[in-house]
Amino acid sequence: MSFELISLLLFGSLIVLIVLGLPLVFALGGVAAVFLMVFWEPSYYQAIFWDARGILSTPHYVAIPLFIFMACMLERSGIAEDLYAVIYRWSGRLAGGLAMGTVLICTLLAAMVGLSGAALTTMGVTALPSMIKRGYDKYIVMGCIAAGGTLGILIPPSVIMMVYAVVAGVSIAKLFLAGIVPGLLLALLFILYIGVKANLQPILAPPLPLEERASLREKITSLRHVILPVLLVVLVLGAIFFGIASINEVAAVGAVGTIVCAAVVRRLNWKNFKEANYETLRLSVMIMWILIAALSFSRAYVIIGVLQYVQELFAVLPFGNWGIILVMEIVFIFLGCFFDPFGILMLSAPIFIPIVESLGLDLVWFGVFFVVNMEMAYLTPPVGLNLFYMKAVAPPGTTMAEIYRSVIPFVLIMLLIIVLITVFPQIVMWLPNLLRGA
Amino acid sequence: MRKLAAFLRIIDATSDWTGKIVSFGIIIIIGSIIYAIILRSVFTLGSAWGLMTSGRVFFVYIMLGAAYVYRINGHVNMDILYRRFSPRARSIADIITFVSFLLFVVVMLFMAVKEAAEFAPMVRFSPWLFWPPYWPNYLLVPVGISLLLLQGLSRFVRNFYTAVTGRELA
C-alpha cells in the first residue's frame, strides 16, 4: 500500500470514529492498536501497554492527580464565593467592576489550580447569576467567566504545562515562570477590554445602585477573605520557584493546604470531601488515558512515515521561521476546534518539537505559545470544553450560539497575545532568564 | 431478559463501587508523599518508601478507576452530530465504534495479563522487607482493565437491545 493511502486510512478511520461519537481516547487507542499490528509487526500490540506503563511511571506525573485534587477541593471550599463577596464590596461605583473583579478572581484562582474548568464552574455558580441580576449584559458576563477560566492553564501551576515540560524535556519550574508574565498580561487585557467597553456603554455593565454600595469599614473587613488564598498561592508557587521541593511534594503540600483552607472556612464536610475525590478520579483518569492513547497513536503515525512527510513539507515553506510558526498556529487553531488539549499535545509533539528545535527556537517559549493556543482551544467551537461548562451554568434559555458569540472578543485578545509573544519573545523569556542569572 | 438486565446492573454497581473506593487512593498518594517530606525535613532521613508508594498507587489508581469513569461518561467526545441522532441511531453508532474500544482494551488486557502471569508468581522480594511490595501493581492492573472491558460489554449489550427493539433495557 502506498504511503498516502495508509495515512488516509489512519486519519480517516480516526475521524469517522470521533464523528460517530466515540470518546477520543478509545478512537485513538483502537486505531493505534490496529495500525501498529498491521503496518509494523504483530508483536507491536505490546506497545500500547508499554506506553501506559511508561506514562504512568513518569515520576512527575504523580503531581497531576494532586493538582487536580487541589482544584476540586478548592472548588468545593467556597473560597471563590468569599472572594466574589470581596469584589462585590469593592467594585461599587465602577461600571463593569464586577466583571473586571471576576477576571481578577479567576487570575488568583489560576495561581492555585492547574486546570481550566475549576474557576469557571465556581464563578459560573456565584458571579454569573449575581451579575445578571445587577443588569450586566449576558455576553460580557459569560465571556469573561469562560475566558477567565482558561487562565488556569497559563498561570502556574498548570497541569498541561507539566506534561509539556516532560514531553519536551524542559524544566517545569522554568516553564511555570515563563507563563506568569503572559498570563498576567492576558488577564490585564481582559480587564482593560471590559473596562473600556463598560465605560463606553454603561448600560451593558451598570455600576452598583447606591444603596448596595459598601462602606469603607465593610470593604476593609471583607479583605480577610483574601488572606487564605494568598497564603496558599505563596506556599505553592514559592516552593516551586525557590526549588524547595520537587513538584510532587509541592502538589501534595498544596493538596493538604486546600483541605486545611476548606476546614478553616468551615466547609470541609464528608460530602464535599467525597465528591472532590470522585471528581479527582474522573479528571485524572480522563487525562492520563488520553495521554496513553495519544502517545500510542503518535507512535503509529511515526511508523507509517507521516513524520518525515510533514518535516519535508515544512522544509519547503516560504518565509523561514515566520512561515513555520504561522502554519503551526493554524494547525493548533484547527486541532483546538476538535480535540482536547492533552490529545493535541501528545499528537503534535513528535512532529513539532524537533522542528522547533531545529529552527533554534526556545522550547520554553514554544511551551507558552502552545499553552495560549490551548486556552483558545477551550473556547473554540464545536468542541470547546469551557463552552460546555458554560452551557451548564448559563442562565436558562441561553443557546450555544449565544455562548459562542460571548467568547469572540476574548479569543481575539488571546490571538493578540500570541502575536505579541511571537514578535516579542522577551515577554515570555524575561522571568525564566532571571532564574538562569541567579 | 430480566436476568440479563439484573446481570448488567451488577456490572454497573461493581464499576461504581470500585470507582468510589479507588477514588480515595488519592489520599494514600498525598499521605505517602507527606510522610516522605516529614521524614526528610524533621528527621533528615530519606524515604524511598514514600516515593515508591505514591508512584505505584498512582498507577493502580488510574487503571482501576477506568471502568468507573467510562460508566459515568467521563471521557470527552465530540457530539455535534451524535447529539442529533435518535436514541436508536445512537445505539447503532455506538455498536460500530465499539470495535475500536474493544481492540484497544483487549490488546491492553492481553498484555497486562501476560505481564501479571510472568511476574506475580515470582515472589519478587523488595530489597528491604518493609518496602512496598510489587505484586499489587501487577495483579490489580489486569483487574482494572477487565472491569473496563466488562463495563464496555455491558454497554454493548444495552445498545444492541436498543438497536433491535428501539427501547431501553432497564
Coordinates of C-alpha atoms in Angstrom, one line a residue:
Chain A
M1 CA 0.0 0.0 0.0
S2 CA 1.2 3.5 -0.7
F3 CA 2.0 5.9 2.0
E4 CA -0.8 8.3 1.0
L5 CA -3.4 5.5 1.3
I6 CA -2.2 4.3 4.6
S7 CA -2.2 7.8 6.2
L8 CA -5.6 8.5 4.7
L9 CA -6.8 5.2 6.3
L10 CA -5.2 6.1 9.6
F11 CA -6.6 9.6 10.0
G12 CA -9.8 8.8 8.1
S13 CA -10.8 6.0 10.5
L14 CA -10.0 8.2 13.4
I15 CA -12.2 11.0 12.2
V16 CA -15.1 8.6 11.4
L17 CA -15.0 7.1 14.9
I18 CA -14.9 10.5 16.5
V19 CA -17.8 11.9 14.4
L20 CA -19.8 8.8 15.4
G21 CA -19.5 9.9 19.0
L22 CA -16.8 7.6 20.3
P23 CA -14.7 9.4 23.0
L24 CA -11.3 10.5 21.6
V25 CA -9.4 8.1 23.9
F26 CA -10.9 4.9 22.5
A27 CA -10.8 6.1 19.0
L28 CA -7.0 6.9 19.3
G29 CA -6.3 3.7 21.1
G30 CA -8.2 1.4 18.9
V31 CA -6.9 2.8 15.6
A32 CA -3.3 2.8 17.1
A33 CA -3.7 -0.9 18.0
V34 CA -4.7 -1.9 14.5
F35 CA -2.1 0.2 12.7
L36 CA 0.7 -0.9 15.0
M37 CA -0.1 -4.5 14.4
V38 CA -0.8 -4.4 10.7
F39 CA 1.8 -1.9 9.5
W40 CA 4.6 -2.5 11.9
E41 CA 4.5 -6.0 13.1
P42 CA 2.0 -8.1 15.0
S43 CA 4.0 -8.2 18.2
Y44 CA 3.7 -4.5 18.4
Y45 CA 0.4 -4.8 20.2
Q46 CA 2.6 -4.6 23.3
A47 CA 3.4 -1.0 22.6
I48 CA 0.1 0.2 23.9
F49 CA 0.6 -1.4 27.3
W50 CA 4.2 -0.2 27.5
D51 CA 3.0 3.3 26.7
A52 CA 0.6 3.0 29.6
R53 CA 3.4 1.8 31.9
G54 CA 5.8 4.4 30.6
I55 CA 3.4 7.3 31.1
L56 CA 2.1 6.1 34.5
S57 CA 5.7 5.5 35.7
T58 CA 6.8 9.1 34.9
P59 CA 7.7 10.4 38.3
H60 CA 6.5 14.0 37.7
Y61 CA 3.0 12.8 36.5
V62 CA 2.1 11.8 40.1
A63 CA 1.6 15.5 40.6
I64 CA -1.2 15.6 38.1
P65 CA -3.9 14.0 40.3
L66 CA -2.7 16.0 43.2
F67 CA -3.1 19.3 41.4
I68 CA -6.5 18.1 40.2
F69 CA -7.4 17.3 43.8
M70 CA -6.4 20.8 44.8
A71 CA -8.7 22.3 42.2
C72 CA -11.6 20.0 43.1
M73 CA -11.3 20.7 46.8
L74 CA -10.9 24.4 46.2
E75 CA -14.0 24.4 44.1
R76 CA -16.0 23.0 47.0
S77 CA -14.3 25.1 49.7
G78 CA -16.4 28.1 48.8
I79 CA -13.2 30.3 48.7
A80 CA -14.2 31.6 45.3
E81 CA -17.6 32.7 46.7
D82 CA -15.9 34.6 49.5
L83 CA -13.6 36.3 47.0
Y84 CA -16.5 37.3 45.0
A85 CA -18.1 38.9 48.1
V86 CA -14.9 41.0 48.4
I87 CA -15.1 42.1 44.8
Y88 CA -18.8 42.9 45.2
R89 CA -18.0 45.3 48.1
W90 CA -15.1 46.9 46.3
S91 CA -16.5 47.3 42.8
G92 CA -19.0 49.9 43.9
R93 CA -19.3 52.9 41.5
L94 CA -17.1 51.4 38.8
A95 CA -19.0 50.4 35.6
G96 CA -18.1 46.8 34.8
G97 CA -16.5 46.4 38.2
L98 CA -18.0 43.1 38.9
A99 CA -16.9 41.6 35.6
M100 CA -13.4 43.0 36.0
G101 CA -13.3 41.7 39.5
T102 CA -14.3 38.3 38.3
V103 CA -11.3 38.2 36.0
L104 CA -9.2 39.2 38.9
I105 CA -10.6 36.3 41.0
C106 CA -10.0 33.9 38.1
T107 CA -6.4 35.1 38.0
L108 CA -6.0 34.4 41.7
L109 CA -7.7 31.0 41.4
A110 CA -5.4 30.2 38.4
A111 CA -2.4 30.6 40.7
M112 CA -3.8 27.8 42.8
V113 CA -5.3 25.4 40.3
G114 CA -3.8 24.0 37.1
L115 CA -7.0 23.3 35.2
S116 CA -9.3 25.3 33.1
G117 CA -12.7 24.2 34.5
A118 CA -12.5 24.9 38.2
A119 CA -12.6 28.7 38.2
L120 CA -15.3 28.6 35.5
T121 CA -17.7 26.4 37.4
T122 CA -17.3 28.2 40.7
M123 CA -17.6 31.6 39.2
G124 CA -20.4 30.4 37.0
V125 CA -22.5 29.5 40.0
T126 CA -21.7 32.6 42.1
A127 CA -20.7 35.5 39.9
L128 CA -22.8 34.8 36.9
P129 CA -26.3 35.0 38.4
S130 CA -25.2 37.9 40.6
M131 CA -24.0 39.9 37.6
I132 CA -27.1 39.1 35.5
K133 CA -29.2 40.2 38.4
R134 CA -27.4 43.6 38.5
G135 CA -28.3 44.2 34.9
Y136 CA -25.0 43.1 33.2
D137 CA -25.1 42.2 29.6
K138 CA -25.0 38.5 29.4
Y139 CA -22.4 38.3 26.6
I140 CA -19.9 40.2 28.8
V141 CA -20.7 38.0 31.8
M142 CA -20.5 34.7 30.0
G143 CA -17.4 35.7 28.0
C144 CA -15.4 37.0 31.0
I145 CA -16.1 33.8 33.0
A146 CA -15.4 31.4 30.2
A147 CA -12.2 33.2 29.2
G148 CA -11.1 33.9 32.8
G149 CA -11.3 30.1 33.5
T150 CA -8.7 29.4 30.8
L151 CA -6.1 31.5 32.7
G152 CA -5.8 28.4 34.9
I153 CA -3.6 26.6 32.4
L154 CA -1.3 29.5 31.7
I155 CA -0.7 30.9 35.2
P156 CA 1.3 28.3 37.2
P157 CA 0.7 25.7 38.5
S158 CA -0.6 24.2 35.3
V159 CA -1.2 20.5 34.6
I160 CA -0.8 20.8 30.8
M161 CA 2.5 22.7 31.2
M162 CA 3.8 19.9 33.4
V163 CA 3.0 17.4 30.7
Y164 CA 4.6 19.6 28.0
A165 CA 7.7 20.0 30.1
V166 CA 8.1 16.3 30.5
V167 CA 7.5 15.6 26.8
A168 CA 9.7 18.4 25.5
G169 CA 12.4 17.8 28.2
V170 CA 12.4 21.3 29.7
S171 CA 12.4 22.3 33.3
I172 CA 9.0 22.5 34.9
A173 CA 9.9 25.4 37.1
K174 CA 11.2 27.4 34.2
L175 CA 8.1 26.8 32.1
F176 CA 5.9 27.8 35.0
L177 CA 7.9 31.0 35.4
A178 CA 7.6 31.7 31.7
G179 CA 3.8 31.5 32.0
I180 CA 3.5 34.2 34.6
V181 CA 4.0 37.4 32.6
P182 CA 1.9 36.4 29.6
G183 CA -0.8 35.1 32.0
L184 CA -1.0 38.4 33.9
L185 CA -0.8 40.4 30.6
L186 CA -3.7 38.4 29.3
A187 CA -5.8 39.0 32.5
L188 CA -4.9 42.7 32.2
L189 CA -6.1 42.9 28.6
F190 CA -9.3 41.1 29.6
I191 CA -9.9 43.7 32.3
L192 CA -9.0 46.6 30.1
Y193 CA -11.4 45.4 27.4
I194 CA -14.2 45.1 29.9
G195 CA -13.4 48.4 31.5
V196 CA -13.3 50.3 28.2
K197 CA -16.4 48.6 26.9
A198 CA -18.4 49.2 30.1
N199 CA -17.4 52.9 30.3
L200 CA -18.4 53.5 26.7
Q201 CA -21.7 51.8 27.2
P202 CA -22.5 51.8 30.9
I203 CA -25.9 50.2 30.1
L204 CA -24.0 46.9 29.4
A205 CA -22.4 46.8 32.9
P206 CA -24.0 49.3 35.2
P207 CA -22.4 50.4 38.5
L208 CA -24.0 49.1 41.7
P209 CA -27.0 51.1 42.9
L210 CA -26.2 53.5 45.7
E211 CA -27.9 51.6 48.5
E212 CA -25.9 48.4 47.7
R213 CA -22.5 50.0 47.9
A214 CA -20.5 49.0 50.9
S215 CA -19.0 51.4 53.5
L216 CA -15.2 51.7 53.9
R217 CA -15.4 49.6 57.1
E218 CA -17.2 46.8 55.3
K219 CA -14.6 47.0 52.5
I220 CA -11.7 46.7 54.8
T221 CA -13.1 43.8 56.9
S222 CA -14.1 41.9 53.8
L223 CA -10.4 41.7 52.9
R224 CA -9.9 39.0 55.4
H225 CA -11.2 36.5 52.8
V226 CA -8.2 37.3 50.7
I227 CA -5.7 36.1 53.3
L228 CA -6.1 32.4 52.9
P229 CA -5.9 32.2 49.1
V230 CA -2.9 34.4 49.0
L231 CA -1.1 32.3 51.6
L232 CA -1.9 29.2 49.6
V233 CA -0.5 30.8 46.4
V234 CA 2.6 31.9 48.2
L235 CA 3.1 28.4 49.6
V236 CA 2.7 26.6 46.3
L237 CA 4.4 29.0 43.9
G238 CA 7.1 29.9 46.4
A239 CA 8.0 26.2 46.9
I240 CA 8.2 25.7 43.2
F241 CA 10.3 28.7 42.3
F242 CA 12.7 28.6 45.2
G243 CA 13.3 25.0 44.4
I244 CA 12.5 24.0 48.0
A245 CA 10.7 20.8 47.0
S246 CA 10.1 18.6 44.0
I247 CA 6.9 19.2 42.0
N248 CA 5.2 16.1 43.6
E249 CA 5.9 17.3 47.0
V250 CA 4.7 20.8 46.3
A251 CA 1.5 19.4 44.9
A252 CA 1.0 17.2 47.9
V253 CA 1.5 20.1 50.3
G254 CA -0.8 22.2 48.2
A255 CA -3.5 19.4 48.4
V256 CA -3.2 19.4 52.2
G257 CA -3.2 23.2 52.1
T258 CA -6.6 23.2 50.3
I259 CA -8.0 20.7 52.8
V260 CA -6.9 23.0 55.6
C261 CA -8.3 26.0 53.9
A262 CA -11.7 24.3 53.5
A263 CA -11.6 23.4 57.1
V264 CA -10.8 26.9 58.2
V265 CA -13.7 28.4 56.3
R266 CA -15.8 25.5 57.8
R267 CA -16.8 23.9 54.6
L268 CA -14.9 20.7 55.0
N269 CA -17.5 18.0 55.4
W270 CA -17.8 14.4 54.3
K271 CA -20.0 15.2 51.2
N272 CA -17.5 17.8 49.8
F273 CA -14.5 15.6 50.6
K274 CA -16.1 12.6 48.9
E275 CA -17.2 14.5 45.8
A276 CA -13.8 16.1 45.5
N277 CA -12.3 12.6 45.5
Y278 CA -14.7 11.3 42.8
E279 CA -14.2 14.3 40.6
T280 CA -10.4 14.0 41.0
L281 CA -10.6 10.4 39.9
R282 CA -12.7 11.3 36.9
L283 CA -10.4 14.1 35.7
S284 CA -7.2 12.1 36.4
V285 CA -8.4 9.0 34.5
M286 CA -9.6 11.1 31.7
I287 CA -6.3 13.0 31.3
M288 CA -3.9 10.0 31.9
W289 CA -5.8 7.7 29.5
I290 CA -5.8 10.3 26.7
L291 CA -2.1 10.7 27.2
I292 CA -1.6 7.0 26.8
A293 CA -3.8 6.6 23.8
A294 CA -2.4 9.7 22.0
L295 CA 1.1 8.5 22.6
S296 CA 0.3 5.2 21.0
F297 CA -1.4 6.9 18.1
S298 CA 1.6 9.2 17.5
R299 CA 3.8 6.1 17.5
A300 CA 1.5 4.6 14.8
Y301 CA 1.8 7.7 12.6
V302 CA 5.5 8.0 13.1
I303 CA 5.9 4.3 12.0
I304 CA 4.0 4.8 8.8
G305 CA 6.2 7.8 7.9
V306 CA 3.9 10.8 8.5
L307 CA 6.7 12.4 10.5
Q308 CA 9.2 12.6 7.6
Y309 CA 6.5 13.6 5.2
V310 CA 5.5 16.6 7.4
Q311 CA 9.1 17.5 8.0
E312 CA 9.8 17.6 4.3
L313 CA 6.6 19.7 3.9
F314 CA 7.8 22.2 6.5
A315 CA 11.2 22.4 4.8
V316 CA 9.7 23.9 1.7
L317 CA 7.5 26.5 3.5
P318 CA 8.2 30.1 2.5
F319 CA 9.2 33.0 4.9
G320 CA 11.5 30.9 7.0
N321 CA 10.7 30.7 10.7
W322 CA 7.7 33.0 10.4
G323 CA 6.1 30.7 7.8
I324 CA 6.6 27.7 10.0
I325 CA 5.2 29.4 13.1
L326 CA 2.2 30.6 11.1
V327 CA 1.5 27.1 9.9
M328 CA 1.8 25.7 13.4
E329 CA -0.6 28.4 14.7
I330 CA -3.1 27.4 12.0
V331 CA -2.7 23.7 12.9
F332 CA -3.2 24.5 16.6
I333 CA -6.3 26.5 16.0
F334 CA -7.7 23.9 13.7
L335 CA -7.0 21.0 16.1
G336 CA -8.2 23.1 19.0
C337 CA -11.6 23.2 17.5
F338 CA -12.0 19.5 17.6
F339 CA -9.6 17.8 20.1
D340 CA -8.9 18.2 23.8
P341 CA -5.6 19.9 24.7
F342 CA -3.9 16.9 26.2
G343 CA -4.6 14.9 23.0
I344 CA -3.3 17.8 20.9
L345 CA -0.1 17.9 22.9
M346 CA 0.7 14.3 22.6
L347 CA -0.3 14.2 18.9
S348 CA 1.6 17.2 17.8
A349 CA 4.7 16.9 20.0
P350 CA 6.6 14.3 18.0
I351 CA 6.2 16.4 14.9
F352 CA 6.6 20.0 16.2
I353 CA 9.2 19.7 18.9
P354 CA 12.0 18.5 16.6
I355 CA 11.1 21.2 14.1
V356 CA 11.1 23.9 16.8
E357 CA 14.4 22.7 18.0
S358 CA 15.9 22.6 14.5
L359 CA 14.7 26.2 14.0
G360 CA 16.7 27.2 17.0
L361 CA 13.6 28.5 18.9
D362 CA 13.5 28.0 22.6
L363 CA 11.3 25.1 23.8
V364 CA 10.2 27.1 26.8
W365 CA 8.9 29.8 24.6
F366 CA 7.2 27.3 22.4
G367 CA 5.6 25.8 25.5
V368 CA 3.9 29.1 26.4
F369 CA 3.0 29.6 22.7
F370 CA 1.3 26.2 22.8
V371 CA -0.5 26.8 26.1
V372 CA -2.0 30.1 25.0
N373 CA -3.3 28.3 21.9
M374 CA -4.8 25.6 24.1
E375 CA -6.6 28.3 26.1
M376 CA -8.2 29.2 22.8
A377 CA -8.9 25.6 22.2
Y378 CA -11.0 25.6 25.3
L379 CA -13.1 28.4 23.8
T380 CA -13.4 27.4 20.2
P381 CA -16.5 25.6 18.9
P382 CA -17.6 22.9 18.2
V383 CA -15.5 21.2 20.8
G384 CA -14.5 23.7 23.5
L385 CA -14.8 22.3 26.9
N386 CA -15.3 25.7 28.6
L387 CA -18.3 26.3 26.3
F388 CA -19.9 23.1 27.6
Y389 CA -19.2 24.0 31.2
M390 CA -20.6 27.4 30.5
K391 CA -23.8 25.9 29.0
A392 CA -24.3 24.0 32.2
V393 CA -24.2 27.2 34.3
A394 CA -25.6 29.8 31.8
P395 CA -29.0 31.4 32.5
P396 CA -31.9 29.3 31.3
G397 CA -32.8 29.7 27.7
T398 CA -29.2 30.6 26.6
T399 CA -28.4 28.9 23.3
M400 CA -25.0 27.5 22.4
A401 CA -24.7 30.2 19.6
E402 CA -25.0 32.9 22.2
I403 CA -22.2 31.4 24.2
Y404 CA -20.0 31.2 21.1
R405 CA -20.7 34.8 20.4
S406 CA -19.8 35.8 24.0
V407 CA -16.3 34.5 23.8
I408 CA -15.3 36.0 20.5
P409 CA -13.7 39.2 21.8
F410 CA -11.8 37.2 24.4
V411 CA -10.5 34.8 21.7
L412 CA -9.4 37.8 19.7
I413 CA -7.5 39.1 22.8
M414 CA -5.8 35.7 23.0
L415 CA -4.8 35.9 19.4
L416 CA -3.3 39.3 20.1
I417 CA -1.2 37.8 23.0
I418 CA 0.0 35.1 20.6
V419 CA 1.1 37.7 18.1
L420 CA 2.8 39.7 20.9
I421 CA 4.7 36.8 22.4
T422 CA 5.8 35.8 18.9
V423 CA 7.1 39.2 17.9
F424 CA 8.5 39.9 21.4
P425 CA 9.6 36.6 22.9
Q426 CA 11.2 38.6 25.8
I427 CA 7.7 38.8 27.3
V428 CA 7.9 35.1 27.9
M429 CA 11.6 34.6 28.4
W430 CA 12.3 37.5 30.7
L431 CA 11.4 35.8 34.0
P432 CA 12.9 32.4 33.3
N433 CA 16.1 34.1 32.2
L434 CA 16.3 35.9 35.5
L435 CA 16.3 32.4 37.1
R436 CA 19.3 31.4 35.0
G437 CA 21.1 34.6 36.1
A438 CA 20.5 33.9 39.8
Chain B
M1 CA -34.3 -10.7 29.7
R2 CA -34.9 -9.8 33.4
K3 CA -32.0 -11.9 34.4
L4 CA -29.8 -10.2 31.8
A5 CA -30.8 -6.8 33.0
A6 CA -30.1 -7.8 36.6
F7 CA -26.6 -9.0 35.5
L8 CA -25.9 -5.8 33.7
R9 CA -26.9 -3.9 36.8
I10 CA -24.5 -5.9 38.9
I11 CA -21.7 -4.9 36.4
D12 CA -22.7 -1.3 36.7
A13 CA -22.7 -1.5 40.5
T14 CA -19.3 -3.1 40.5
S15 CA -17.9 -0.3 38.4
D16 CA -19.5 2.3 40.6
W17 CA -18.2 0.8 43.8
T18 CA -14.7 0.1 42.7
G19 CA -14.5 3.7 41.3
K20 CA -15.8 5.2 44.6
I21 CA -13.4 3.2 46.7
V22 CA -10.4 3.7 44.4
S23 CA -11.0 7.4 44.4
F24 CA -9.8 7.5 47.9
G25 CA -6.4 6.3 46.6
I26 CA -5.6 10.0 46.1
I27 CA -5.5 10.3 49.9
I28 CA -2.9 7.5 50.1
I29 CA -0.8 9.3 47.4
I30 CA -1.0 12.5 49.3
G31 CA -0.2 10.8 52.6
S32 CA 2.8 8.9 51.4
I33 CA 4.4 12.0 49.9
I34 CA 3.7 14.0 53.0
Y35 CA 5.2 11.1 55.0
A36 CA 8.4 11.3 52.9
I37 CA 8.5 15.1 53.4
I38 CA 8.2 14.8 57.1
L39 CA 10.8 12.2 57.4
R40 CA 13.2 14.3 55.3
S41 CA 12.7 17.6 56.9
V42 CA 12.1 16.6 60.6
F43 CA 14.4 13.5 60.9
T44 CA 16.6 14.2 57.9
L45 CA 16.0 10.7 56.7
G46 CA 15.4 9.8 53.1
S47 CA 12.3 7.8 52.4
A48 CA 12.3 5.7 49.2
W49 CA 9.2 4.1 50.7
G50 CA 7.1 7.2 50.4
L51 CA 8.1 8.0 46.8
M52 CA 7.7 4.4 45.6
T53 CA 4.3 4.0 47.3
S54 CA 3.0 7.2 45.7
G55 CA 4.1 6.1 42.2
R56 CA 2.7 2.6 42.5
V57 CA -0.6 3.7 44.0
F58 CA -0.9 6.2 41.2
F59 CA -0.6 3.5 38.5
V60 CA -3.2 1.3 40.2
Y61 CA -5.4 4.3 40.8
I62 CA -5.6 5.3 37.1
M63 CA -6.1 1.7 35.9
L64 CA -8.7 0.7 38.5
G65 CA -10.6 3.9 38.1
A66 CA -11.1 3.5 34.3
A67 CA -14.3 1.4 34.4
Y68 CA -16.0 3.9 36.7
V69 CA -15.0 6.9 34.5
Y70 CA -16.2 5.0 31.4
R71 CA -19.5 4.2 33.1
I72 CA -20.2 7.9 34.1
N73 CA -19.2 9.0 30.6
G74 CA -16.3 10.9 32.0
H75 CA -14.4 10.9 28.7
V76 CA -14.8 13.8 26.3
N77 CA -16.4 13.1 22.9
M78 CA -17.4 15.2 20.0
D79 CA -21.1 15.2 19.9
I80 CA -22.0 17.7 17.2
L81 CA -23.6 15.0 15.1
Y82 CA -24.1 12.4 17.8
R83 CA -26.3 14.7 19.8
R84 CA -28.8 15.0 16.9
F85 CA -29.1 11.2 16.4
S86 CA -32.3 9.4 17.6
P87 CA -31.7 7.1 20.5
R88 CA -31.8 4.1 18.1
A89 CA -29.3 5.7 15.7
R90 CA -27.0 6.5 18.7
S91 CA -27.0 2.9 19.8
I92 CA -26.2 1.8 16.2
A93 CA -23.3 4.3 16.1
D94 CA -22.1 3.0 19.5
I95 CA -22.2 -0.6 18.2
I96 CA -20.0 0.4 15.2
T97 CA -17.5 2.3 17.3
F98 CA -17.4 -0.4 20.0
V99 CA -15.0 -2.3 17.7
S100 CA -12.4 0.4 18.3
F101 CA -12.9 0.3 22.1
L102 CA -12.8 -3.4 22.1
L103 CA -9.5 -3.6 20.2
F104 CA -7.8 -1.0 22.4
V105 CA -8.9 -2.6 25.7
V106 CA -8.4 -6.2 24.7
V107 CA -4.9 -5.5 23.5
M108 CA -4.1 -3.8 26.7
L109 CA -5.7 -6.5 28.8
F110 CA -3.8 -9.2 27.0
M111 CA -0.5 -7.6 27.7
A112 CA -1.4 -6.8 31.3
V113 CA -2.4 -10.4 32.0
K114 CA 0.7 -11.7 30.3
E115 CA 2.8 -9.4 32.5
A116 CA 1.0 -10.4 35.6
A117 CA 1.3 -14.1 34.8
E118 CA 5.0 -13.7 34.3
F119 CA 5.9 -11.6 37.3
A120 CA 3.3 -12.2 40.0
P121 CA 4.2 -15.8 40.8
M122 CA 7.9 -15.0 41.1
V123 CA 8.0 -13.8 44.6
R124 CA 9.9 -10.6 44.0
F125 CA 11.1 -9.5 47.3
S126 CA 11.8 -5.9 47.7
P127 CA 15.4 -5.2 48.6
W128 CA 14.2 -4.3 52.1
L129 CA 11.4 -6.1 53.9
F130 CA 9.3 -3.1 54.5
W131 CA 9.4 -1.6 51.1
P132 CA 6.1 -1.6 49.2
P133 CA 5.5 -4.9 47.6
Y134 CA 5.5 -5.3 43.8
W135 CA 2.6 -7.7 43.5
P136 CA -0.5 -5.5 43.9
N137 CA 0.7 -3.4 40.9
Y138 CA 0.9 -6.5 38.7
L139 CA -2.4 -8.0 39.9
L140 CA -4.6 -5.0 40.1
V141 CA -3.8 -3.6 36.7
P142 CA -5.4 -6.6 34.8
V143 CA -8.3 -6.4 37.2
G144 CA -8.9 -2.7 36.4
I145 CA -8.7 -3.3 32.6
S146 CA -11.1 -6.3 32.9
L147 CA -13.6 -4.2 34.7
L148 CA -13.4 -1.6 32.0
L149 CA -13.9 -4.4 29.4
L150 CA -16.9 -5.7 31.3
Q151 CA -18.4 -2.3 31.5
G152 CA -17.9 -1.9 27.8
L153 CA -19.6 -5.2 27.1
S154 CA -22.5 -4.3 29.3
R155 CA -23.0 -1.1 27.4
F156 CA -22.7 -3.0 24.1
V157 CA -25.5 -5.4 25.2
R158 CA -27.7 -2.4 26.1
N159 CA -27.0 -0.7 22.8
F160 CA -27.7 -4.0 20.9
Y161 CA -31.1 -4.3 22.7
T162 CA -31.9 -0.7 21.9
A163 CA -30.8 -1.1 18.3
V164 CA -33.0 -4.1 17.8
T165 CA -36.1 -3.2 19.8
G166 CA -35.9 0.6 19.9
R167 CA -36.4 0.5 23.7
E168 CA -34.0 0.8 26.5
L169 CA -33.1 -2.2 28.6
A170 CA -33.9 -1.4 32.2

